mmCIF file of C-alpha atoms in Angstrom:
data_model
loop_
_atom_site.group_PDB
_atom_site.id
_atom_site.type_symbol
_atom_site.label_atom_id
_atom_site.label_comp_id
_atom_site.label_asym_id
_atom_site.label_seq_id
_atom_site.Cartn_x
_atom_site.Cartn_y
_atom_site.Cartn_z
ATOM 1 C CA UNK A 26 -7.736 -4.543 30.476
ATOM 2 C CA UNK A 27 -9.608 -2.509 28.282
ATOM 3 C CA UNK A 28 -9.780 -2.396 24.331
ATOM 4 C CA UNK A 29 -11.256 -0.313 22.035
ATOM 5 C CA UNK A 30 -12.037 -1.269 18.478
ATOM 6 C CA UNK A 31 -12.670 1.589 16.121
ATOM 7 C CA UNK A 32 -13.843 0.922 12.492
ATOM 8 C CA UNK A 33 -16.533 1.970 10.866
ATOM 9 C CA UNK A 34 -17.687 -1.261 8.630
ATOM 10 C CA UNK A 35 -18.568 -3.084 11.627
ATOM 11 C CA UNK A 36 -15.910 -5.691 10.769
ATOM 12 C CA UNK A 37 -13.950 -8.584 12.691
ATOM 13 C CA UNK A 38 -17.372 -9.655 13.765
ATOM 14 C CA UNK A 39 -15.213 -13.350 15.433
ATOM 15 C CA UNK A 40 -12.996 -10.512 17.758
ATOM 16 C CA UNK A 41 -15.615 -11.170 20.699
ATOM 17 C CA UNK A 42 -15.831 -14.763 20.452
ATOM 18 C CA UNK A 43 -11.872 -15.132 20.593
ATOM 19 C CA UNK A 44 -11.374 -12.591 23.295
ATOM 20 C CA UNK A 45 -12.793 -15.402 25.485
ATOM 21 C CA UNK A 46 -9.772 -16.908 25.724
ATOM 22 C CA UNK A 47 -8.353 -13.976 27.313
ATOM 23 C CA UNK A 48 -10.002 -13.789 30.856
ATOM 24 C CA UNK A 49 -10.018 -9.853 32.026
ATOM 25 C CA UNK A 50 -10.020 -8.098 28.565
ATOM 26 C CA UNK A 51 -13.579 -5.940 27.773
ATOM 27 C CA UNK A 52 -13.726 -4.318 24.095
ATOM 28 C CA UNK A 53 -15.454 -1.597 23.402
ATOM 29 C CA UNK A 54 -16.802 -0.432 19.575
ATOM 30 C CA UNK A 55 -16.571 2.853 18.144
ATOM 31 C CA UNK A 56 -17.442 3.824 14.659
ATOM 32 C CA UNK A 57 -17.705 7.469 14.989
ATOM 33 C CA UNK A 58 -16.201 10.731 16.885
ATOM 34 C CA UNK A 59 -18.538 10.771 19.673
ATOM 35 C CA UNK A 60 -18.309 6.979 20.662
ATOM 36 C CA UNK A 61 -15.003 7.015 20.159
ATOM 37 C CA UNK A 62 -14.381 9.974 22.787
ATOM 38 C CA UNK A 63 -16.873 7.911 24.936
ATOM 39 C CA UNK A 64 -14.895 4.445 24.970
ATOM 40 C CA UNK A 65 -10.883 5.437 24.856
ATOM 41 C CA UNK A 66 -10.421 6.454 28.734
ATOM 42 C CA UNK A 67 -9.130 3.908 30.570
ATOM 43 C CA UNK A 68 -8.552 1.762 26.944
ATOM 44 C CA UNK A 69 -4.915 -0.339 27.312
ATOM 45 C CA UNK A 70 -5.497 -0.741 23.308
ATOM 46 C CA UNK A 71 -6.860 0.683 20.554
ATOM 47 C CA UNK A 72 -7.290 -1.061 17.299
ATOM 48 C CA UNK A 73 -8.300 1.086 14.149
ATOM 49 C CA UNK A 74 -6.880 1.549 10.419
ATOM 50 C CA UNK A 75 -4.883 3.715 8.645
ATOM 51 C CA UNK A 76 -8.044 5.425 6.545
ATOM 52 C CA UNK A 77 -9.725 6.181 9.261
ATOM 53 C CA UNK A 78 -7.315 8.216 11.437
ATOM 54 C CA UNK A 79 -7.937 11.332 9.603
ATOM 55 C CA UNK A 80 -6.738 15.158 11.547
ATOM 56 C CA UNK A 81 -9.981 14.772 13.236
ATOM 57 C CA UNK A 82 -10.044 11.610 14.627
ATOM 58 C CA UNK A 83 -6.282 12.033 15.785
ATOM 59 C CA UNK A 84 -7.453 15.078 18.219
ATOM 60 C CA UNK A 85 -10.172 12.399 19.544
ATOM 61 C CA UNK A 86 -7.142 9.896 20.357
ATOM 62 C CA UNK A 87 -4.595 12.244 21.538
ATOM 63 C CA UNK A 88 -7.309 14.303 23.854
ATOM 64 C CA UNK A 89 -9.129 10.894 25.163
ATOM 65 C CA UNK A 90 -6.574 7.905 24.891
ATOM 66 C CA UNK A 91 -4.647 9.253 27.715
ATOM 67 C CA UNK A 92 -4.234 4.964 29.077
ATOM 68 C CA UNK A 93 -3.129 4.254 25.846
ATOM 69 C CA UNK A 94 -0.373 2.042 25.562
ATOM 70 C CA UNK A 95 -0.922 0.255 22.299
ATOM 71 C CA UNK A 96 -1.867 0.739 19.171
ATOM 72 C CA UNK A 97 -2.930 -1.950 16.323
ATOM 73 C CA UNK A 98 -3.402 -0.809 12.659
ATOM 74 C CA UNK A 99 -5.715 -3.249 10.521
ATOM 75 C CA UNK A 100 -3.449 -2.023 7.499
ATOM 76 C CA UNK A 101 0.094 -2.221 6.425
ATOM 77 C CA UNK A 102 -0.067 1.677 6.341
ATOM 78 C CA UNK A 103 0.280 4.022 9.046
ATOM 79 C CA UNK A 104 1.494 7.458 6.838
ATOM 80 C CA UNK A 105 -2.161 8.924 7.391
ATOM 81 C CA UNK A 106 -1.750 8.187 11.016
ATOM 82 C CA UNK A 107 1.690 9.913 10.945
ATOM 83 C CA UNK A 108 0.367 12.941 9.312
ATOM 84 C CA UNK A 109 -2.238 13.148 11.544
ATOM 85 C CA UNK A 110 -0.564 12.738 14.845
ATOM 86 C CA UNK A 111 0.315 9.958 16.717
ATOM 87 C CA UNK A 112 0.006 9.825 20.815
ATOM 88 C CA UNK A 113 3.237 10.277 22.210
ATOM 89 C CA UNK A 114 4.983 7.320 24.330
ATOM 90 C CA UNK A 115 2.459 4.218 22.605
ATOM 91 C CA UNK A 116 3.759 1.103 21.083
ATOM 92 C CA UNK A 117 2.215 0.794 17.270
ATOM 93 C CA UNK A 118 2.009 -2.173 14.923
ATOM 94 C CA UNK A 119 0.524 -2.496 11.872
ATOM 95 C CA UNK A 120 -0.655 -5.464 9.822
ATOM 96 C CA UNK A 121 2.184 -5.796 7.150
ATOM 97 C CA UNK A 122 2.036 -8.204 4.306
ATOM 98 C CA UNK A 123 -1.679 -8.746 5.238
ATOM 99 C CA UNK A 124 -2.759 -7.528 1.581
ATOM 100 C CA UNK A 125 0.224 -8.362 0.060
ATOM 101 C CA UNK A 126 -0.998 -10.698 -2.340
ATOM 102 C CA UNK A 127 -4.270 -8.918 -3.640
ATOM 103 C CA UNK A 128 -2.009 -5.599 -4.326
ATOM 104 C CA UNK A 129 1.062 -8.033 -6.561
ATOM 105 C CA UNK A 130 -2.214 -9.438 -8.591
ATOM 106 C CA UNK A 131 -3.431 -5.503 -9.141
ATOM 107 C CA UNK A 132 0.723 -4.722 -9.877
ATOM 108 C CA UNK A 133 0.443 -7.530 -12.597
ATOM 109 C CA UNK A 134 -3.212 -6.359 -14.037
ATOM 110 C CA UNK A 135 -1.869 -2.774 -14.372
ATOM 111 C CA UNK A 136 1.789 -3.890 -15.995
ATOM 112 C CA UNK A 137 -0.616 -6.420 -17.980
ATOM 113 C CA UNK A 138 -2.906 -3.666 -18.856
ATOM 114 C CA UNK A 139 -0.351 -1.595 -20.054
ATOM 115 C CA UNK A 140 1.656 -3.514 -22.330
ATOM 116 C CA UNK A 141 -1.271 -5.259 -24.484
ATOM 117 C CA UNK A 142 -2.837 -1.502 -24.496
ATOM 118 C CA UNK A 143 -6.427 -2.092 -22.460
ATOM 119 C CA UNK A 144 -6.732 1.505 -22.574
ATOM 120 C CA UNK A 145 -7.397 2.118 -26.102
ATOM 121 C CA UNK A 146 -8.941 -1.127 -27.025
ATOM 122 C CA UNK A 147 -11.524 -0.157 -24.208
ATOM 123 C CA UNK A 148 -11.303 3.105 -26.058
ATOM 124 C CA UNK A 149 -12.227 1.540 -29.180
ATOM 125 C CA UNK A 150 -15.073 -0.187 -27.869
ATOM 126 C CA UNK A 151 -16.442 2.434 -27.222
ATOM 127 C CA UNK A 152 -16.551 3.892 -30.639
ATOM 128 C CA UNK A 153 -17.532 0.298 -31.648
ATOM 129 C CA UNK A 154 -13.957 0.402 -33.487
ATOM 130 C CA UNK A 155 -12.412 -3.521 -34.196
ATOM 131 C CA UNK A 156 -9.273 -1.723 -34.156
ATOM 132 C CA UNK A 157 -7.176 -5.101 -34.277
ATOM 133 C CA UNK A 158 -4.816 -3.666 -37.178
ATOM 134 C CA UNK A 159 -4.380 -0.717 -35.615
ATOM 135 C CA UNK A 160 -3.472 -1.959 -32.204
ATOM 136 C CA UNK A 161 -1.952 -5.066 -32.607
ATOM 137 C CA UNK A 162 1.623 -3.973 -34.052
ATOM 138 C CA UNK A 163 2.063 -2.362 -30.956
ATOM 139 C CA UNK A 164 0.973 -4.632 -28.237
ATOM 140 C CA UNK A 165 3.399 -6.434 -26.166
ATOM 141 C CA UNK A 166 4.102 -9.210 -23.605
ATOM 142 C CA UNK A 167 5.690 -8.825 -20.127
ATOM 143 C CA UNK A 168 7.859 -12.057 -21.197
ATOM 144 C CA UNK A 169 11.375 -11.227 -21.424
ATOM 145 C CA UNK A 170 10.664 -7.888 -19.951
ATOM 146 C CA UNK A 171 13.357 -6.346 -17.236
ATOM 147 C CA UNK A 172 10.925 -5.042 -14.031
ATOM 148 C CA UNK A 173 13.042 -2.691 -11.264
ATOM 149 C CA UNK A 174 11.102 -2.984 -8.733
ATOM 150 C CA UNK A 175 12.047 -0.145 -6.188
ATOM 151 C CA UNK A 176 11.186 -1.705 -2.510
ATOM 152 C CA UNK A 177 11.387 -5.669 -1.633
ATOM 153 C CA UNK A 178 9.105 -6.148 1.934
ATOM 154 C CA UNK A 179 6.136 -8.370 1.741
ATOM 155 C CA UNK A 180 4.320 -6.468 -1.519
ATOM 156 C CA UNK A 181 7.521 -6.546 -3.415
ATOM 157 C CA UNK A 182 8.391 -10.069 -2.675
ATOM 158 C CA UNK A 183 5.369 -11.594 -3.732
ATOM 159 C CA UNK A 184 5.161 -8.943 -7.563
ATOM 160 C CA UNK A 185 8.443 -10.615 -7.654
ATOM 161 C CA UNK A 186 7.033 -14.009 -7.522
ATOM 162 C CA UNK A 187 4.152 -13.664 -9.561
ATOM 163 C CA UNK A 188 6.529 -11.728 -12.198
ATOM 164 C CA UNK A 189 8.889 -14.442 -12.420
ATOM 165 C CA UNK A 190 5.687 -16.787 -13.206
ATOM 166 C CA UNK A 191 5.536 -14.329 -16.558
ATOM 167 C CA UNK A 192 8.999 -15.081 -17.400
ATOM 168 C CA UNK A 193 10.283 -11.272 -16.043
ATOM 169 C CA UNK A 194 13.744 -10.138 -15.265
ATOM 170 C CA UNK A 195 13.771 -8.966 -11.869
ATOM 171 C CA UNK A 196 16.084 -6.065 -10.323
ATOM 172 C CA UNK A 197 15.568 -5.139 -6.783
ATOM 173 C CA UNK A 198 16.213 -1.726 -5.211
ATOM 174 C CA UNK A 199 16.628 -2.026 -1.811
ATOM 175 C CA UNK A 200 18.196 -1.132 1.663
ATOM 176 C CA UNK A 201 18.456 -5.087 1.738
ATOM 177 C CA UNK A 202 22.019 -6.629 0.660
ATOM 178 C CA UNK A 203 21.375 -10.623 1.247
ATOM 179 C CA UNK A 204 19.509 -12.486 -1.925
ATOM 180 C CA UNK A 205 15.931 -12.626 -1.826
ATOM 181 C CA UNK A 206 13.766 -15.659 -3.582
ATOM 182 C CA UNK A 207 12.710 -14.441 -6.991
ATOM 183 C CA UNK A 208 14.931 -11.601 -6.960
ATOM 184 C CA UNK A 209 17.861 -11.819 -9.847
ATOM 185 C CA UNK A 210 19.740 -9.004 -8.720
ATOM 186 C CA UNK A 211 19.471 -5.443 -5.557
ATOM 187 C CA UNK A 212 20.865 -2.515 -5.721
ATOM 188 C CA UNK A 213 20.678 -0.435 -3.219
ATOM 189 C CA UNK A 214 18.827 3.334 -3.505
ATOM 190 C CA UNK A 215 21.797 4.915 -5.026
ATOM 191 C CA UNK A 216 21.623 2.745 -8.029
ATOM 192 C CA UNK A 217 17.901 3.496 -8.777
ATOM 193 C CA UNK A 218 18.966 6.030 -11.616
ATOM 194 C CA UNK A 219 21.365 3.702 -13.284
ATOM 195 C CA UNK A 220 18.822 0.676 -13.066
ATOM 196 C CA UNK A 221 16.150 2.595 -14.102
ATOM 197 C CA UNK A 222 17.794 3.558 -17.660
ATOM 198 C CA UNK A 223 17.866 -0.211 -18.397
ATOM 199 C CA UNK A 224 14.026 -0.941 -16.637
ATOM 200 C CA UNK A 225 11.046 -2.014 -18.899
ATOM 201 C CA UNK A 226 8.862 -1.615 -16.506
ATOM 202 C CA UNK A 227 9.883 0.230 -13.068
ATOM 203 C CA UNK A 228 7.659 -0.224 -10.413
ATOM 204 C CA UNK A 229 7.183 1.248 -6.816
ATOM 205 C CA UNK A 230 6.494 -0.957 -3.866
ATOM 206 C CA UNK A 231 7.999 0.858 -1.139
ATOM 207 C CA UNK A 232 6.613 2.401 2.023
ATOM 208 C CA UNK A 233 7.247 6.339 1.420
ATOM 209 C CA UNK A 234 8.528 7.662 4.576
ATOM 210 C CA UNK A 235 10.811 11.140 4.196
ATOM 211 C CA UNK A 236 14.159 8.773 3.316
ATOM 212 C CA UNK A 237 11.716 7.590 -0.104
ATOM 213 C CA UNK A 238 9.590 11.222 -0.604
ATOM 214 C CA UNK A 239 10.109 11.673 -4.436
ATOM 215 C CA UNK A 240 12.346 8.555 -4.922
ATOM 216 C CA UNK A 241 10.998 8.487 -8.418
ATOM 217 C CA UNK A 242 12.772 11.863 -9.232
ATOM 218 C CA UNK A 243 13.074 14.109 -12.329
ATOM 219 C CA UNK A 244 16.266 12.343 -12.726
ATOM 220 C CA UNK A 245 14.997 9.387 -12.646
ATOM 221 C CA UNK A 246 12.104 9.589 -14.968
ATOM 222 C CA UNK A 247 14.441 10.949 -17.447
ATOM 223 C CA UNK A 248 16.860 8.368 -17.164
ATOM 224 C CA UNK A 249 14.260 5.763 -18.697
ATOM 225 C CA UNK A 250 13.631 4.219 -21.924
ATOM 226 C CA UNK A 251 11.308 6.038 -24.287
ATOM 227 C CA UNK A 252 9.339 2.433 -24.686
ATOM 228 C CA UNK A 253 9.526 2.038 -20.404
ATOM 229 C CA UNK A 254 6.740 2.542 -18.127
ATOM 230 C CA UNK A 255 5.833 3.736 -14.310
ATOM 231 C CA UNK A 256 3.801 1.381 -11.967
ATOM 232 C CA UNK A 257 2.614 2.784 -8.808
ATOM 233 C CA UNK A 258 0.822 0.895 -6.040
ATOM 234 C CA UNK A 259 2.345 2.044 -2.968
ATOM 235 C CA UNK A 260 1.924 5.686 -2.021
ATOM 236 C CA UNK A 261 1.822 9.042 -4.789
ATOM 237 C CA UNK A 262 3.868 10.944 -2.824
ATOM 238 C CA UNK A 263 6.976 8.691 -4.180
ATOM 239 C CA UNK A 264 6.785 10.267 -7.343
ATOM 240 C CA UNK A 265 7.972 13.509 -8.533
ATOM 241 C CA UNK A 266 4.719 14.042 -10.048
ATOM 242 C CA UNK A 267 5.015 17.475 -12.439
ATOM 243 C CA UNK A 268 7.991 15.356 -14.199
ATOM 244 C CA UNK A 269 5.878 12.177 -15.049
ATOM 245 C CA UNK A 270 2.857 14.058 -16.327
ATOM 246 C CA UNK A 271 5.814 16.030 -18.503
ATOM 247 C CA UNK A 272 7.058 12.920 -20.108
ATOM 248 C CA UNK A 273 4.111 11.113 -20.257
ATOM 249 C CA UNK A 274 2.756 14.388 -21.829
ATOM 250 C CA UNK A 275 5.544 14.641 -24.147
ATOM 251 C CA UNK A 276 6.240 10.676 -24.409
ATOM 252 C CA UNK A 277 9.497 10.440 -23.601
ATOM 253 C CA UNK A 278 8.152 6.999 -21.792
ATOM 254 C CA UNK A 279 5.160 4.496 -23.364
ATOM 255 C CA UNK A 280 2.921 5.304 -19.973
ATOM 256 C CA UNK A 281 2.042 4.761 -16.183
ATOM 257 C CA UNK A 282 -0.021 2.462 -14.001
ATOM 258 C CA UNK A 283 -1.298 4.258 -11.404
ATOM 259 C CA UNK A 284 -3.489 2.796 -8.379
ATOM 260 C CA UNK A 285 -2.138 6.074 -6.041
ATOM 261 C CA UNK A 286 -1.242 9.930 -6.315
ATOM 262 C CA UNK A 287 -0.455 12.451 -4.713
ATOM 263 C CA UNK A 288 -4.139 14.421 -3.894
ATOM 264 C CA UNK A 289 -6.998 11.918 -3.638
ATOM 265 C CA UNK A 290 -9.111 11.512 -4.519
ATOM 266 C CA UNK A 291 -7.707 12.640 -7.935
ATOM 267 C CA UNK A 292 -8.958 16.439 -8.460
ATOM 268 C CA UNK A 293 -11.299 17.173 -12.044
ATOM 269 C CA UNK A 294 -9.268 18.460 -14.153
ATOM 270 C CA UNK A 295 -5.911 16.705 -13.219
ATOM 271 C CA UNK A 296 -3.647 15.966 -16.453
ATOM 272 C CA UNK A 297 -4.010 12.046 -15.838
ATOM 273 C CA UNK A 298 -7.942 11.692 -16.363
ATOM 274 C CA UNK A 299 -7.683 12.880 -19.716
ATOM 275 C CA UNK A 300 -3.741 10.808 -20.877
ATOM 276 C CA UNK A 301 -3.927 7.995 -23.003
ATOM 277 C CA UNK A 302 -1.296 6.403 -21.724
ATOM 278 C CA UNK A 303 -2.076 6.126 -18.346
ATOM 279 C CA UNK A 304 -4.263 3.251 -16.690
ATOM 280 C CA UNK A 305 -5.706 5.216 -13.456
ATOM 281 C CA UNK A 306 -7.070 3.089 -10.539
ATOM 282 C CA UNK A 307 -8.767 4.998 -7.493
ATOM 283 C CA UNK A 308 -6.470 3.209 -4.959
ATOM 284 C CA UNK A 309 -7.652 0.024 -4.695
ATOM 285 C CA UNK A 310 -5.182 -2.417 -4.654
ATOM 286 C CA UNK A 311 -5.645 -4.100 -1.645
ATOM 287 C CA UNK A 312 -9.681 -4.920 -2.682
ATOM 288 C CA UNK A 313 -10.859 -8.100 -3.407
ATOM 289 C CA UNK A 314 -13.094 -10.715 -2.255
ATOM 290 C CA UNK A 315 -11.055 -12.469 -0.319
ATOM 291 C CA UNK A 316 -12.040 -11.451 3.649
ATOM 292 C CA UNK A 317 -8.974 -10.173 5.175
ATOM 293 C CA UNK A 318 -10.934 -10.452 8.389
ATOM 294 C CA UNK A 319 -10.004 -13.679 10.156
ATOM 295 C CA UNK A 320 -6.187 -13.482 9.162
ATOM 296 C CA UNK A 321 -5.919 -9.669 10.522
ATOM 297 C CA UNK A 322 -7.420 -11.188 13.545
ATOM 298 C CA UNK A 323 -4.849 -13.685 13.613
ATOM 299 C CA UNK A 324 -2.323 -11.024 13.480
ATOM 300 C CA UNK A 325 -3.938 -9.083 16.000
ATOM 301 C CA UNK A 326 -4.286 -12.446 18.577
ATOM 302 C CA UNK A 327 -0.790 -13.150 18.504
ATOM 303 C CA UNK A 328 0.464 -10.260 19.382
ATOM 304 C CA UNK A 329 -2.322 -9.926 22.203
ATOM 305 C CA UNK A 330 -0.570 -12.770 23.463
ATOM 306 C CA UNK A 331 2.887 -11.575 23.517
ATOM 307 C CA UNK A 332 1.089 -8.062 24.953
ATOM 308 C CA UNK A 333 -0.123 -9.723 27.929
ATOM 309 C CA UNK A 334 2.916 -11.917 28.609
ATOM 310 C CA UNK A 335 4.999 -9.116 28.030
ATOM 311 C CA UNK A 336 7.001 -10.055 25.076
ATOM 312 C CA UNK A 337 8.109 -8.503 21.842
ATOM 313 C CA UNK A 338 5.345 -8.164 19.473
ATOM 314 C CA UNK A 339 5.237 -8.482 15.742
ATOM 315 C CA UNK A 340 5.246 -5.938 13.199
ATOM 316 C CA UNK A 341 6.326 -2.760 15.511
ATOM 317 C CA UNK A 342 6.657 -0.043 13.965
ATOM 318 C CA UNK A 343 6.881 2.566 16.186
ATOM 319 C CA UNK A 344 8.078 1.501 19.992
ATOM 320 C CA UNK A 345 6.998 2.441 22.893
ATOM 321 C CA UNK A 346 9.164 4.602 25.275
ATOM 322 C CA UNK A 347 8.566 5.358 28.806
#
């Protein structure tokens, strides 16, 4: 059995020493194009991430991964890998949840960020300003404060957690109906506009797909509180994004935390550089020190298992059909 492991940070340095315990299984390394093409005939498996399957890269798989059966994504994210084009008739998993916990902390330091107002105390730094009367009237706590947090898998379960640590009101919008830990109350989709008129904070967590393209609507954004803001660490193509920059523009809401949009990287020029009241992070929520490394393998090992003994595995996403 044959496996191919493309990634171009030469990671999951252990995957050789634990493939020991699985008698008849060779891997092969890619980390470009060319050795890529090279490896994937006769490859069972393919494990790569969702960054790295650009348009290119997809032609590579489709033209060479003609064994294919499997396919393992190092990330929780596969809507590159979509838009790029998938092999027909293979089984692919992802590694949901992995992250989870590093993207709720950078949820929390943007909703943080925004309500004590980092952006123009940093700005005032940097006119060597003390601007503590000026700023300090409007600061705020996320105590007290009423999140709607639109999607409630793995990332949404744990901002829910840490939020309820900073004494937050939780409302869930979700396709889920039974009660989830830290959650006070769901709604499902067709109550997002309603929920987010009474939302301090609304915050996206969900996987976009075409049932969640624009979920935060024109509607929507103009159903919310002048003194509400937009946190966004899932995927830009959620928002409506011509009728946030309008409000923010006109502020009709306080601001936005953004870690995603919808072109990236972010084009010069583009309204949000140059906003005040919008905290812009280049899509990094998952980062952190924290090496991901051994527990994706762990992921990746189990299922191997179940692969081989020809069981369900964990975290399909898309199933194979003959």
């Amino acid at each position: 059995m044959k496996l191919v492991l493309f990634d171009s940070r030469d990671r999951f340095s252990g995957l050789e020493t634990e493939l020991r315990a699985f008698p008849g299984v060779a891997l092969a390394r890619a980390r470009d194009p060319a050795a890529l093409a090279a490896v994937l005939p006769q490859a069972e498996v393919l494990i790569t991430t969702n960054r790295l399957y650009t348009p290119e890269h997809a032609v590579v798989i489709r033209a060479h991964g003609q064994d294919l059966h499997w396919i393992q994504f190092s990330t929780s994210g596969i809507d590159k890998a979509v838009a790029s084009g998938l092999p027909s008739g293979v089984t692919i998993t992802n590694a949901a949840g992995l992250r989870a916990f590093a993207v709720a902390e950078h949820a929390i330091a943007l909703m943080l960020g925004l309500v004590r107002h980092v952006g123009a105390t940093e700005s005032a730094r940097r006119e060597e300003v003390w601007s503590r009367d000026a700023i300090t009237p409007s600061m705020d706590n996320l105590s007290g404060k009423h999140l709607v947090l639109v999607g409630l898998g793995a990332i949404g379960q744990e901002i829910a957690r840490k939020a309820k640590a900073f004494d937050m009101r939780v409302t869930g919008i979700s396709r889920a109906t039974g009660p989830i830990a830290n959650i006070d109350r769901i709604h499902p989709r067709s109550g997002l506009q309603a929920a987010a008129a009474e939302a301090d904070i609304l915050l996206l967590s969900v996987s976009h797909d075409e049932t969640t393209d624009k979920i935060l609507s024109r509607s929507v954004i103009q159903a919310m509180k002048p003194a509400a803001y937009v946190v966004n660490i899932a995927r830009g193509q959620l928002v409506d994004e011509p009728a946030l920059i309008e409000v923010l523009q006109a502020g009709k809401i306080a601001g936005a935390g953004l870690d995603v949009t919808v072109t990236e990287p972010l084009p010069p020029g583009h309204p949000f550089w140059a906003m005040p009241n919008v905290l812009l992070t280049p899509h990094v929520g998952g980062a952190g020190s924290t090496d991901d490394g051994a527990a994706f393998l762990k992921i990746f090992l189990e299922n191997l298992r179940r692969w081989r003994r020809q069981e369900p595995l964990k975290n399909v996403v898309i199933e194979r059909t003959p």
